[in-house]
Short mmCIF file of C-alpha atoms and ligand atoms in Angstrom, two decimals:
data_model
loop_
_atom_site.label_atom_id
_atom_site.label_comp_id
_atom_site.label_asym_id
_atom_site.label_seq_id
_atom_site.Cartn_x
_atom_site.Cartn_y
_atom_site.Cartn_z
CA UNK C 29 -92.82 146.13 68.19
CA UNK C 30 -92.20 143.48 65.57
CA UNK C 31 -90.19 144.47 62.51
CA UNK C 32 -89.45 142.66 59.28
CA UNK C 33 -88.29 143.46 55.76
CA UNK C 34 -89.39 142.12 52.43
CA UNK C 35 -89.26 142.75 48.74
CA UNK C 36 -92.88 142.42 47.67
CA UNK C 37 -95.23 144.05 45.23
CA UNK C 38 -97.54 146.72 46.52
CA UNK C 39 -100.68 145.31 44.87
CA UNK C 40 -100.53 142.07 46.79
CA UNK C 41 -100.25 143.36 50.35
CA UNK C 42 -103.11 142.24 52.57
CA UNK C 43 -102.54 144.43 55.57
CA UNK C 44 -104.26 146.90 57.85
CA UNK C 45 -102.36 149.79 56.31
CA UNK C 46 -100.18 150.32 53.29
CA UNK C 47 -97.93 153.39 53.46
CA UNK C 48 -96.70 155.05 50.28
CA UNK C 49 -95.10 158.41 49.53
CA UNK C 50 -96.18 161.38 47.44
CA UNK C 51 -93.62 164.01 46.49
CA UNK C 52 -94.34 167.66 45.99
CA UNK C 53 -96.05 168.70 43.77
CA UNK C 54 -98.47 165.76 43.66
CA UNK C 55 -95.90 163.31 42.27
CA UNK C 56 -96.48 159.71 43.16
CA UNK C 57 -93.56 157.56 44.26
CA UNK C 58 -93.31 154.28 42.38
CA UNK C 59 -95.35 152.24 44.90
CA UNK C 60 -98.10 154.88 44.88
CA UNK C 61 -98.05 154.89 41.12
CA UNK C 62 -98.62 151.15 41.02
CA UNK C 63 -101.59 151.51 43.38
CA UNK C 64 -102.92 154.28 41.19
CA UNK C 65 -102.79 152.05 38.13
CA UNK C 66 -104.41 149.18 39.99
CA UNK C 67 -107.23 151.43 41.17
CA UNK C 68 -107.74 152.98 37.74
CA UNK C 69 -106.50 156.41 38.71
CA UNK C 70 -108.32 156.65 42.05
CA UNK C 71 -105.33 158.20 43.81
CA UNK C 72 -104.33 160.64 41.09
CA UNK C 73 -107.92 161.86 40.90
CA UNK C 74 -107.89 162.69 44.60
CA UNK C 75 -104.62 164.52 44.23
CA UNK C 76 -105.91 166.49 41.28
CA UNK C 77 -108.82 167.62 43.42
CA UNK C 78 -106.24 169.11 45.76
CA UNK C 79 -106.49 166.73 48.73
CA UNK C 80 -102.72 166.30 49.07
CA UNK C 81 -99.99 168.49 47.73
CA UNK C 82 -97.11 166.26 48.89
CA UNK C 83 -95.60 168.68 51.37
CA UNK C 84 -93.40 166.87 53.90
CA UNK C 85 -95.47 165.47 56.72
CA UNK C 86 -98.91 165.88 55.04
CA UNK C 87 -101.01 162.71 55.24
CA UNK C 88 -104.17 161.39 53.63
CA UNK C 89 -105.79 158.20 54.86
CA UNK C 90 -107.83 156.26 52.32
CA UNK C 91 -110.19 153.34 52.89
CA UNK C 92 -111.40 150.78 50.37
CA UNK C 93 -109.21 151.86 47.51
CA UNK C 94 -110.60 150.02 44.45
CA UNK C 95 -108.84 146.70 43.65
CA UNK C 96 -106.36 147.13 46.52
CA UNK C 97 -106.54 144.29 49.06
CA UNK C 98 -105.16 146.36 51.99
CA UNK C 99 -107.74 147.79 54.45
CA UNK C 100 -106.23 151.25 54.24
CA UNK C 101 -103.75 153.20 52.19
CA UNK C 102 -101.91 156.04 53.87
CA UNK C 103 -100.46 158.62 51.49
CA UNK C 104 -97.61 160.52 53.07
CA UNK C 105 -96.24 163.81 51.74
CA UNK C 106 -92.46 163.64 51.29
CA UNK C 107 -91.63 167.15 50.06
CA UNK C 108 -89.46 167.78 47.02
CA UNK C 109 -87.92 164.55 45.77
CA UNK C 110 -84.41 165.93 45.45
CA UNK C 111 -84.46 167.57 48.87
CA UNK C 112 -85.24 164.56 51.02
CA UNK C 113 -82.78 164.77 53.93
CA UNK C 114 -82.30 162.46 56.93
CA UNK C 115 -84.12 164.91 59.13
CA UNK C 116 -87.09 165.13 56.81
CA UNK C 117 -87.16 161.36 56.32
CA UNK C 118 -87.31 160.87 60.08
CA UNK C 119 -90.07 163.46 60.39
CA UNK C 120 -92.07 161.68 57.71
CA UNK C 121 -91.72 158.33 59.48
CA UNK C 122 -92.69 159.94 62.77
CA UNK C 123 -95.79 161.52 61.26
CA UNK C 124 -96.72 158.18 59.70
CA UNK C 125 -96.58 156.39 63.04
CA UNK C 126 -98.57 159.11 64.80
CA UNK C 127 -101.23 158.98 62.11
CA UNK C 128 -101.45 155.19 62.19
CA UNK C 129 -101.66 155.13 65.98
CA UNK C 130 -104.87 157.10 65.59
CA UNK C 131 -106.42 154.73 63.06
CA UNK C 132 -106.51 151.49 65.00
CA UNK C 133 -104.30 149.66 62.51
CA UNK C 134 -101.96 147.33 64.30
CA UNK C 135 -99.87 146.57 61.25
CA UNK C 136 -98.34 148.55 58.43
CA UNK C 137 -96.50 147.65 55.29
CA UNK C 138 -94.27 150.62 54.69
CA UNK C 139 -92.93 151.57 51.28
CA UNK C 140 -91.28 154.77 52.52
CA UNK C 141 -88.06 152.78 52.94
CA UNK C 142 -87.88 152.74 49.14
CA UNK C 143 -87.52 156.51 48.94
CA UNK C 144 -84.21 158.03 48.02
CA UNK C 145 -82.71 159.92 50.97
CA UNK C 146 -79.80 162.16 50.00
CA UNK C 147 -76.50 160.34 50.47
CA UNK C 148 -78.07 157.29 52.11
CA UNK C 149 -78.51 153.65 51.11
CA UNK C 150 -81.43 151.25 51.70
CA UNK C 151 -79.53 150.07 54.80
CA UNK C 152 -79.87 153.51 56.36
CA UNK C 153 -83.50 153.92 55.35
CA UNK C 154 -84.41 150.76 57.23
CA UNK C 155 -82.17 151.52 60.17
CA UNK C 156 -83.43 155.08 60.63
CA UNK C 157 -87.01 153.89 60.22
CA UNK C 158 -86.65 151.37 63.06
CA UNK C 159 -84.91 153.91 65.31
CA UNK C 160 -87.46 156.62 64.55
CA UNK C 161 -90.46 154.38 65.13
CA UNK C 162 -89.13 153.29 68.53
CA UNK C 163 -88.37 156.92 69.33
CA UNK C 164 -91.91 157.96 68.42
CA UNK C 165 -93.50 155.20 70.50
CA UNK C 166 -91.39 156.00 73.56
CA UNK C 167 -93.09 157.26 76.70
CA UNK C 168 -91.84 157.23 80.28
CA UNK C 169 -94.81 156.52 82.52
CA UNK C 170 -93.23 154.43 85.28
CA UNK C 171 -94.20 156.94 87.93
CA UNK C 172 -97.67 157.88 86.71
CA UNK C 173 -100.37 156.28 88.83
CA UNK C 174 -102.89 157.13 86.12
CA UNK C 175 -101.42 155.66 82.95
CA UNK C 176 -102.39 157.28 79.65
CA UNK C 177 -104.91 155.17 77.78
CA UNK C 178 -103.32 152.95 75.15
CA UNK C 179 -105.35 152.41 72.02
CA UNK C 180 -104.85 149.64 69.53
CA UNK C 181 -101.30 150.68 68.83
CA UNK C 182 -99.10 149.78 65.93
CA UNK C 183 -97.55 146.37 66.68
CA UNK C 184 -96.10 145.03 63.45
CA UNK C 185 -94.12 146.87 60.80
CA UNK C 186 -93.00 145.43 57.49
CA UNK C 187 -90.57 147.50 55.47
CA UNK C 188 -90.36 147.03 51.77
CA UNK C 189 -87.12 147.38 49.83
CA UNK C 190 -87.18 148.09 46.12
CA UNK C 191 -84.56 145.54 45.04
CA UNK C 192 -84.18 141.93 46.03
CA UNK C 193 -80.40 142.40 46.14
CA UNK C 194 -80.82 144.91 49.00
CA UNK C 195 -82.60 142.42 51.23
CA UNK C 196 -79.47 141.20 53.03
CA UNK C 197 -78.43 144.78 53.81
CA UNK C 198 -81.94 145.56 54.98
CA UNK C 199 -81.94 142.55 57.33
CA UNK C 200 -78.65 143.73 58.80
CA UNK C 201 -80.07 147.24 59.16
CA UNK C 202 -83.04 145.78 60.99
CA UNK C 203 -80.84 143.96 63.50
CA UNK C 204 -78.63 146.99 64.03
CA UNK C 205 -81.59 149.35 64.25
CA UNK C 206 -83.37 147.18 66.80
CA UNK C 207 -80.23 146.90 68.93
CA UNK C 208 -79.55 150.65 68.80
CA UNK C 209 -83.19 151.42 69.59
CA UNK C 210 -83.09 149.04 72.55
CA UNK C 211 -79.94 150.76 73.79
CA UNK C 212 -81.48 154.20 73.35
CA UNK C 213 -84.71 153.21 75.11
CA UNK C 214 -82.81 151.73 78.03
CA UNK C 215 -80.58 154.78 78.31
CA UNK C 216 -83.66 157.02 78.34
CA UNK C 217 -85.40 154.95 81.00
CA UNK C 218 -82.42 155.13 83.33
CA UNK C 219 -81.89 158.82 82.67
CA UNK C 220 -85.53 159.80 83.17
CA UNK C 221 -85.74 157.86 86.43
CA UNK C 222 -85.95 160.29 89.39
CA UNK C 223 -82.86 160.87 91.54
CA UNK C 224 -84.47 159.54 94.72
CA UNK C 225 -84.68 156.17 92.95
CA UNK C 226 -81.84 156.27 90.46
CA UNK C 227 -78.87 156.68 92.81
CA UNK C 228 -75.36 155.24 92.41
CA UNK C 229 -76.50 151.94 93.95
CA UNK C 230 -79.30 151.71 91.40
CA UNK C 231 -76.81 152.18 88.56
CA UNK C 232 -74.67 149.40 90.04
CA UNK C 233 -77.70 147.09 90.20
CA UNK C 234 -78.42 147.79 86.53
CA UNK C 235 -74.81 147.04 85.67
CA UNK C 236 -75.03 143.72 87.53
CA UNK C 237 -78.31 143.00 85.75
CA UNK C 238 -76.48 143.08 82.40
CA UNK C 239 -74.25 140.24 83.59
CA UNK C 240 -77.29 138.11 84.41
CA UNK C 241 -78.92 138.96 81.11
CA UNK C 242 -75.95 138.31 78.79
CA UNK C 243 -73.44 135.48 79.03
CA UNK C 244 -70.89 137.70 77.28
CA UNK C 245 -70.96 140.24 80.13
CA UNK C 246 -69.46 140.17 83.60
CA UNK C 247 -69.75 143.05 86.04
CA UNK C 248 -67.71 144.07 89.03
CA UNK C 249 -68.49 146.91 91.41
CA UNK C 250 -65.94 149.16 93.10
CA UNK C 251 -67.35 150.54 96.36
CA UNK C 252 -66.13 153.47 98.46
CA UNK C 253 -63.92 151.28 100.64
CA UNK C 254 -62.11 149.95 97.59
CA UNK C 255 -61.91 153.45 96.12
CA UNK C 256 -60.19 154.60 99.29
CA UNK C 257 -57.67 151.76 99.00
CA UNK C 258 -57.01 152.75 95.39
CA UNK C 259 -56.52 156.39 96.33
CA UNK C 260 -59.48 157.70 94.34
CA UNK C 261 -59.67 160.73 96.59
CA UNK C 262 -61.12 163.16 94.08
CA UNK C 263 -64.03 160.82 93.33
CA UNK C 264 -64.58 160.22 97.05
CA UNK C 265 -64.46 163.92 97.90
CA UNK C 266 -67.37 164.61 95.56
CA UNK C 267 -69.38 161.77 97.05
CA UNK C 268 -68.66 162.55 100.69
CA UNK C 269 -71.66 164.77 101.47
CA UNK C 270 -74.17 162.32 100.06
CA UNK C 271 -76.16 159.75 102.02
CA UNK C 272 -75.91 157.61 98.90
CA UNK C 273 -72.60 155.81 98.67
CA UNK C 274 -70.69 156.04 95.38
CA UNK C 275 -70.29 152.93 93.22
CA UNK C 276 -68.14 152.55 90.15
CA UNK C 277 -69.58 149.79 87.98
CA UNK C 278 -67.27 147.95 85.60
CA UNK C 279 -69.14 146.11 82.84
CA UNK C 280 -66.93 143.79 80.79
CA UNK C 281 -68.19 142.56 77.46
CA UNK C 282 -66.13 139.86 75.78
CA UNK C 283 -67.19 139.28 72.19
CA UNK C 284 -63.88 139.16 70.35
CA UNK C 285 -62.79 135.79 68.96
CA UNK C 286 -59.45 136.71 70.50
CA UNK C 287 -60.14 136.88 74.24
CA UNK C 288 -56.89 138.78 74.74
CA UNK C 289 -57.81 141.52 72.28
CA UNK C 290 -57.28 144.90 73.91
CA UNK C 291 -60.56 146.39 75.07
CA UNK C 292 -62.24 149.59 74.00
CA UNK C 293 -63.21 151.38 77.19
CA UNK C 294 -66.21 153.68 77.67
CA UNK C 295 -66.41 155.77 80.85
CA UNK C 296 -69.73 157.45 81.67
CA UNK C 297 -70.26 160.26 84.17
CA UNK C 298 -72.98 158.99 86.48
CA UNK C 299 -73.77 161.95 88.74
CA UNK C 300 -77.24 160.82 89.79
CA UNK C 301 -77.87 164.31 91.13
CA UNK C 302 -75.67 167.39 90.91
CA UNK C 303 -76.72 170.04 93.42
CA UNK C 304 -73.43 171.83 92.81
CA UNK C 305 -72.27 171.05 96.36
CA UNK C 306 -71.28 174.03 98.51
CA UNK C 307 -70.92 176.08 95.30
CA UNK C 308 -74.62 175.37 95.08
CA UNK C 309 -76.62 175.74 91.87
CA UNK C 310 -79.52 178.18 91.53
CA UNK C 311 -82.99 176.67 92.03
CA UNK C 312 -84.19 177.15 88.48
CA UNK C 313 -84.33 173.87 86.56
CA UNK C 314 -82.27 172.16 89.25
CA UNK C 315 -84.48 169.10 88.80
CA UNK C 316 -82.75 168.60 85.47
CA UNK C 317 -79.55 167.79 87.30
CA UNK C 318 -80.95 164.28 87.68
CA UNK C 319 -79.77 164.04 84.07
CA UNK C 320 -76.16 164.49 85.14
CA UNK C 321 -75.83 160.71 84.85
CA UNK C 322 -76.66 160.63 81.13
CA UNK C 323 -73.08 159.69 80.27
CA UNK C 324 -73.42 156.56 82.39
CA UNK C 325 -76.89 155.93 80.94
CA UNK C 326 -75.45 156.07 77.42
CA UNK C 327 -72.69 153.62 78.34
CA UNK C 328 -75.30 151.30 79.82
CA UNK C 329 -77.44 151.53 76.66
CA UNK C 330 -74.44 151.00 74.39
CA UNK C 331 -73.31 147.89 76.31
CA UNK C 332 -76.79 146.50 75.89
CA UNK C 333 -76.84 147.26 72.17
CA UNK C 334 -73.49 145.59 71.48
CA UNK C 335 -74.39 142.56 73.60
CA UNK C 336 -77.61 142.19 71.57
CA UNK C 337 -75.64 142.33 68.32
CA UNK C 338 -72.90 140.09 69.72
CA UNK C 339 -70.27 142.39 68.22
CA UNK C 340 -66.91 140.63 67.87
CA UNK C 341 -65.02 143.07 70.12
CA UNK C 342 -63.94 143.39 73.72
CA UNK C 343 -65.52 146.44 75.32
CA UNK C 344 -65.48 147.62 78.93
CA UNK C 345 -68.10 150.12 80.10
CA UNK C 346 -67.80 152.06 83.34
CA UNK C 347 -70.65 153.78 85.12
CA UNK C 348 -69.07 156.30 87.47
CA UNK C 349 -71.97 156.60 89.92
CA UNK C 350 -71.90 159.42 92.47
CA UNK C 351 -74.05 162.15 93.98
CA UNK C 352 -72.92 165.74 94.51
CA UNK C 353 -74.81 166.75 97.66
CA UNK C 354 -74.43 169.25 100.49
CA UNK C 355 -73.94 168.60 104.19
CA UNK C 356 -71.41 169.18 106.96
CA UNK C 357 -69.00 166.68 105.43
CA UNK C 358 -69.10 168.34 102.02
CA UNK C 359 -65.84 169.06 100.23
CA UNK C 360 -65.08 172.76 99.96
CA UNK C 361 -63.66 175.33 97.60
CA UNK C 362 -60.03 175.57 98.67
CA UNK C 363 -59.64 171.85 99.44
CA UNK C 364 -56.68 170.19 97.76
CA UNK C 365 -57.28 166.60 96.66
CA UNK C 366 -54.68 163.99 95.78
CA UNK C 367 -56.07 162.09 92.81
CA UNK C 368 -55.42 158.41 92.10
CA UNK C 369 -52.82 159.46 89.54
CA UNK C 370 -50.86 161.34 92.18
CA UNK C 371 -51.62 164.76 90.68
CA UNK C 372 -53.03 167.21 93.20
CA UNK C 373 -56.08 169.35 92.42
CA UNK C 374 -57.20 172.54 94.10
CA UNK C 375 -60.98 172.72 94.23
CA UNK C 376 -62.09 176.22 93.27
CA UNK C 377 -65.68 175.30 92.59
CA UNK C 378 -67.46 172.22 93.94
CA UNK C 379 -69.84 172.35 90.98
CA UNK C 380 -67.00 171.31 88.67
CA UNK C 381 -67.37 167.83 90.16
CA UNK C 382 -67.71 165.72 87.03
CA UNK C 383 -64.05 166.09 86.09
CA UNK C 384 -63.03 165.10 89.64
CA UNK C 385 -64.96 161.85 89.45
CA UNK C 386 -63.84 161.19 85.90
CA UNK C 387 -60.15 161.86 86.50
CA UNK C 388 -60.00 158.98 88.98
CA UNK C 389 -62.14 156.71 86.83
CA UNK C 390 -59.84 157.49 83.88
CA UNK C 391 -56.79 156.57 85.95
CA UNK C 392 -58.52 153.40 87.12
CA UNK C 393 -58.97 152.14 83.53
CA UNK C 394 -55.20 152.14 82.87
CA UNK C 395 -55.23 148.63 84.34
CA UNK C 396 -57.08 147.33 81.28
CA UNK C 397 -54.32 148.44 78.88
CA UNK C 398 -57.06 149.73 76.61
CA UNK C 399 -56.90 150.07 72.85
CA UNK C 400 -58.63 153.38 73.39
CA UNK C 401 -60.82 155.16 75.95
CA UNK C 402 -63.83 157.40 75.40
CA UNK C 403 -65.45 159.27 78.25
CA UNK C 404 -68.99 160.54 77.93
CA UNK C 405 -70.18 163.27 80.28
CA UNK C 406 -72.71 166.04 80.79
CA UNK C 407 -69.67 168.02 81.76
CA UNK C 408 -70.22 171.72 81.13
CA UNK C 409 -72.93 174.28 80.63
CA UNK C 410 -70.33 176.01 78.45
CA UNK C 411 -70.60 173.21 75.89
CA UNK C 412 -74.33 173.92 75.57
CA UNK C 413 -73.56 177.57 75.02
CA UNK C 414 -70.96 176.72 72.37
CA UNK C 415 -72.84 174.09 70.37
CA UNK C 416 -76.47 174.32 71.43
CA UNK C 417 -78.59 171.20 71.66
CA UNK C 418 -77.67 169.67 68.35
CA UNK C 419 -74.02 168.66 68.47
CA UNK C 420 -72.15 166.92 71.24
CA UNK C 421 -68.69 168.37 71.92
CA UNK C 422 -65.83 166.10 70.92
CA UNK C 423 -62.29 166.62 72.17
CA UNK C 424 -59.29 164.41 71.57
CA UNK C 425 -55.54 164.74 71.14
CA UNK C 426 -55.79 161.94 68.55
CA UNK C 427 -56.84 163.06 65.07
CA UNK C 428 -57.55 159.54 63.93
CA UNK C 429 -59.81 158.70 66.88
CA UNK C 430 -61.54 162.08 66.56
CA UNK C 431 -62.16 161.46 62.87
CA UNK C 432 -63.51 157.97 63.48
CA UNK C 433 -65.93 159.36 66.04
CA UNK C 434 -66.95 162.21 63.75
CA UNK C 435 -67.74 159.83 60.92
CA UNK C 436 -69.69 157.51 63.24
CA UNK C 437 -71.62 160.58 64.39
CA UNK C 438 -72.43 161.52 60.83
CA UNK C 439 -73.37 157.97 59.83
CA UNK C 440 -75.64 157.54 62.83
CA UNK C 441 -77.03 161.08 62.47
CA UNK C 442 -76.09 161.64 66.13
CA UNK C 443 -74.07 164.76 65.56
CA UNK C 444 -70.78 165.78 67.17
CA UNK C 445 -68.43 168.68 66.60
CA UNK C 446 -64.76 168.79 67.46
CA UNK C 447 -63.34 171.38 69.83
CA UNK C 448 -59.61 171.89 70.36
CA UNK C 449 -57.38 170.97 73.28
CA UNK C 450 -53.86 172.24 73.91
CA UNK C 451 -51.28 173.76 76.17
CA UNK C 452 -52.77 177.25 75.87
CA UNK C 453 -55.81 175.91 77.66
CA UNK C 454 -53.67 174.07 80.19
CA UNK C 455 -52.41 177.51 81.33
CA UNK C 456 -55.92 178.36 82.44
CA UNK C 457 -55.86 175.41 84.85
CA UNK C 458 -52.86 176.66 86.85
CA UNK C 459 -53.25 176.70 90.62
CA UNK C 460 -51.12 178.64 93.10
CA UNK C 461 -51.19 175.75 95.53
CA UNK C 462 -51.67 172.45 93.67
CA UNK C 463 -50.72 170.84 90.36
CA UNK C 464 -54.03 171.82 88.82
CA UNK C 465 -57.13 173.85 89.58
CA UNK C 466 -60.48 172.21 88.88
CA UNK C 467 -61.78 175.17 86.86
CA UNK C 468 -60.24 177.29 84.13
CA UNK C 469 -62.30 180.46 84.15
CA UNK C 470 -65.19 181.55 81.98
CA UNK C 471 -63.51 181.43 78.59
CA UNK C 472 -63.62 178.14 76.69
CA UNK C 473 -65.26 176.35 79.60
CA UNK C 474 -66.01 173.16 77.68
CA UNK C 475 -62.42 172.99 76.46
CA UNK C 476 -60.74 173.63 79.80
CA UNK C 477 -62.87 170.83 81.27
CA UNK C 478 -61.66 168.51 78.50
CA UNK C 479 -58.12 169.77 78.98
CA UNK C 480 -58.36 168.97 82.70
CA UNK C 481 -59.17 165.36 81.80
CA UNK C 482 -56.31 165.24 79.30
CA UNK C 483 -53.91 165.35 82.26
CA UNK C 484 -55.16 161.94 83.35
CA UNK C 485 -55.30 160.15 80.01
CA UNK C 486 -51.70 160.27 78.85
CA UNK C 487 -51.19 156.51 78.97
CA UNK C 488 -53.65 155.67 76.20
CA UNK C 489 -55.54 156.98 73.16
CA UNK C 490 -58.47 158.98 74.42
CA UNK C 491 -61.46 161.08 73.40
CA UNK C 492 -63.98 163.04 75.43
CA UNK C 493 -67.63 163.63 74.51
CA UNK C 494 -69.39 166.49 76.29
CA UNK C 495 -73.11 165.73 75.98
CA UNK C 496 -74.43 168.51 78.24
CA UNK C 497 -76.46 169.97 75.38
CA UNK C 498 -77.61 166.78 73.68
CA UNK C 499 -78.45 164.24 76.39
CA UNK C 500 -81.84 165.60 77.31
CA UNK C 501 -84.49 168.11 76.29
CA UNK C 502 -85.91 170.81 78.54
CA UNK C 503 -89.27 172.54 78.39
CA UNK C 504 -92.58 170.98 77.43
CA UNK C 505 -90.92 167.92 75.88
CA UNK C 506 -88.60 167.44 78.87
CA UNK C 507 -86.96 164.05 78.67
CA UNK C 508 -83.80 162.11 77.93
CA UNK C 509 -82.77 161.70 74.28
CA UNK C 510 -80.70 158.54 74.64
CA UNK C 511 -77.81 160.30 72.92
CA UNK C 512 -75.05 159.42 72.16
CA UNK C 513 -75.92 155.69 72.22
CA UNK C 514 -76.29 155.54 68.48
CA UNK C 515 -73.00 157.38 67.86
CA UNK C 516 -71.12 155.05 70.23
CA UNK C 517 -72.78 151.92 68.89
CA UNK C 518 -71.99 152.98 65.33
CA UNK C 519 -68.37 153.61 66.28
CA UNK C 520 -68.21 150.07 67.68
CA UNK C 521 -69.98 148.55 64.66
CA UNK C 522 -67.33 150.22 62.50
CA UNK C 523 -64.57 148.89 64.75
CA UNK C 524 -65.98 145.38 64.43
CA UNK C 525 -66.00 145.65 60.63
CA UNK C 526 -69.37 143.98 60.30
N1 BES Q 628 -73.34 168.85 85.33
C1 BES Q 628 -72.86 170.18 85.20
C2 BES Q 628 -72.86 170.68 83.76
C3 BES Q 628 -74.21 171.03 83.20
C4 BES Q 628 -74.88 172.14 83.63
C5 BES Q 628 -74.74 170.27 82.20
C6 BES Q 628 -76.11 172.46 83.10
C7 BES Q 628 -75.96 170.59 81.64
C8 BES Q 628 -76.65 171.68 82.11
C9 BES Q 628 -71.43 170.25 85.71
O1 BES Q 628 -71.16 169.46 86.80
C10 BES Q 628 -71.23 171.67 86.13
O2 BES Q 628 -71.88 172.10 87.03
N2 BES Q 628 -70.33 172.36 85.46
C11 BES Q 628 -70.08 173.71 85.76
C12 BES Q 628 -68.59 173.94 85.65
C13 BES Q 628 -68.15 175.28 86.15
C14 BES Q 628 -68.32 175.37 87.65
C15 BES Q 628 -66.72 175.48 85.76
C16 BES Q 628 -70.83 174.57 84.73
O3 BES Q 628 -70.88 174.19 83.57
O4 BES Q 628 -71.38 175.58 85.13
MN1 MN Q 629 -71.66 170.43 88.59
ZN1 ZN Q 630 -72.27 167.80 87.03
#
């Protein structure tokens, strides 16, 4: 898809399709009004006849509008002017793209970016439009031998901004939006990939691919032999029953003008399949445990996005690749593992494997003397129960880091909600035989998982994102969401002060 922005007048656009908004009830936005004047009231006459009320998502496609040089004019209902929210704006853009895909127009000049979205600037209108269009056009067909027929799809999109002075912001929004969308798309592709293909080795190959693609990136891979030397015994225990060896990929992006600037570190859980191990999961929806690597997928996507934008920061992304399988070598409930940090952990449930892999990865990153560390993981079903599918769970002992992440989440419209940590929860992790147990009982399951990780992150500023509810959708629309790539990328954009 090709995107551009301009500040042009609606009467002069020679294009396959002009897109303008109509508010409820039958109120033309300024671009539509200009077209109405030019066509001597053609549009308002249609509206008066009742063809379009302006309800959000309604559309009316017009051909040969008098005196208008564009082939088509698409009127899009935008709801009540004062109630236009981000969510509604995105739905309107989505509906627009779906409608245009059915018309055979390969280009649109879109005036919806001129609308006023509550609390948002022209920058955000353009950025959300790019992200939403890419989202709408996304399909994962790599494994379909019969590919769905592609019609003459939308190829070129030109967004209009109302004021010339907003053009620079709009250009920046375009670059950011394209980079975020690329990151999201890549994260989705990796996440949707089946677990017999996307194994830890596959993740490592992707990580190495980034180093070939971008001169700002170098990648190193830690294999099981090196993990053993480092004492990453919790990570190795989880991997032991799998035929697929574990690989920890370390992706280093150097973009800061100061090469010695302390890095921001992102650690992604990359469980390419989570069977539960000996504490095996029930069969229902077990296929969805291929998505247990969505944390790693989001780190991969974010690294790609920041490399595209050439953000002036140093960032290190880890993909903690592993598979939780079952065989005679499987680790057991009752086993006591000595983690890389030296802390011992009694395994009470082999399905609480993510924290075991992450605790060693989080110890490993101490070597980078990070400015801060964020781990991203589909860690607990309990987080889905607590927050549903809409908010990722955020936990951090640092109020300032938590607040920065919450505002990035709000800016990017990739929502997160903070949950507490604390010594009360630490009590739940007591073991009779080791320093820690790997589960903390039924109550506050998302929090005790975060609290478990807190024991391994004392040497730096740290936050944990539990994306179990937000990383993918189940049911008819089953598929990865690419979250929280846009949250993380926004956080890094903010850190780069660009
Ligand atoms: N990957 C799962 C968490 C998960 C489950 C995410 C379902 C999304 C949907 C994680 O490894 C896990 O199994 N967690 C257990 C922890 C429990 C044993 C304390 C869980 O949430 O049930
Ligand atoms: Mn599990
Ligand atoms: Zn898991």
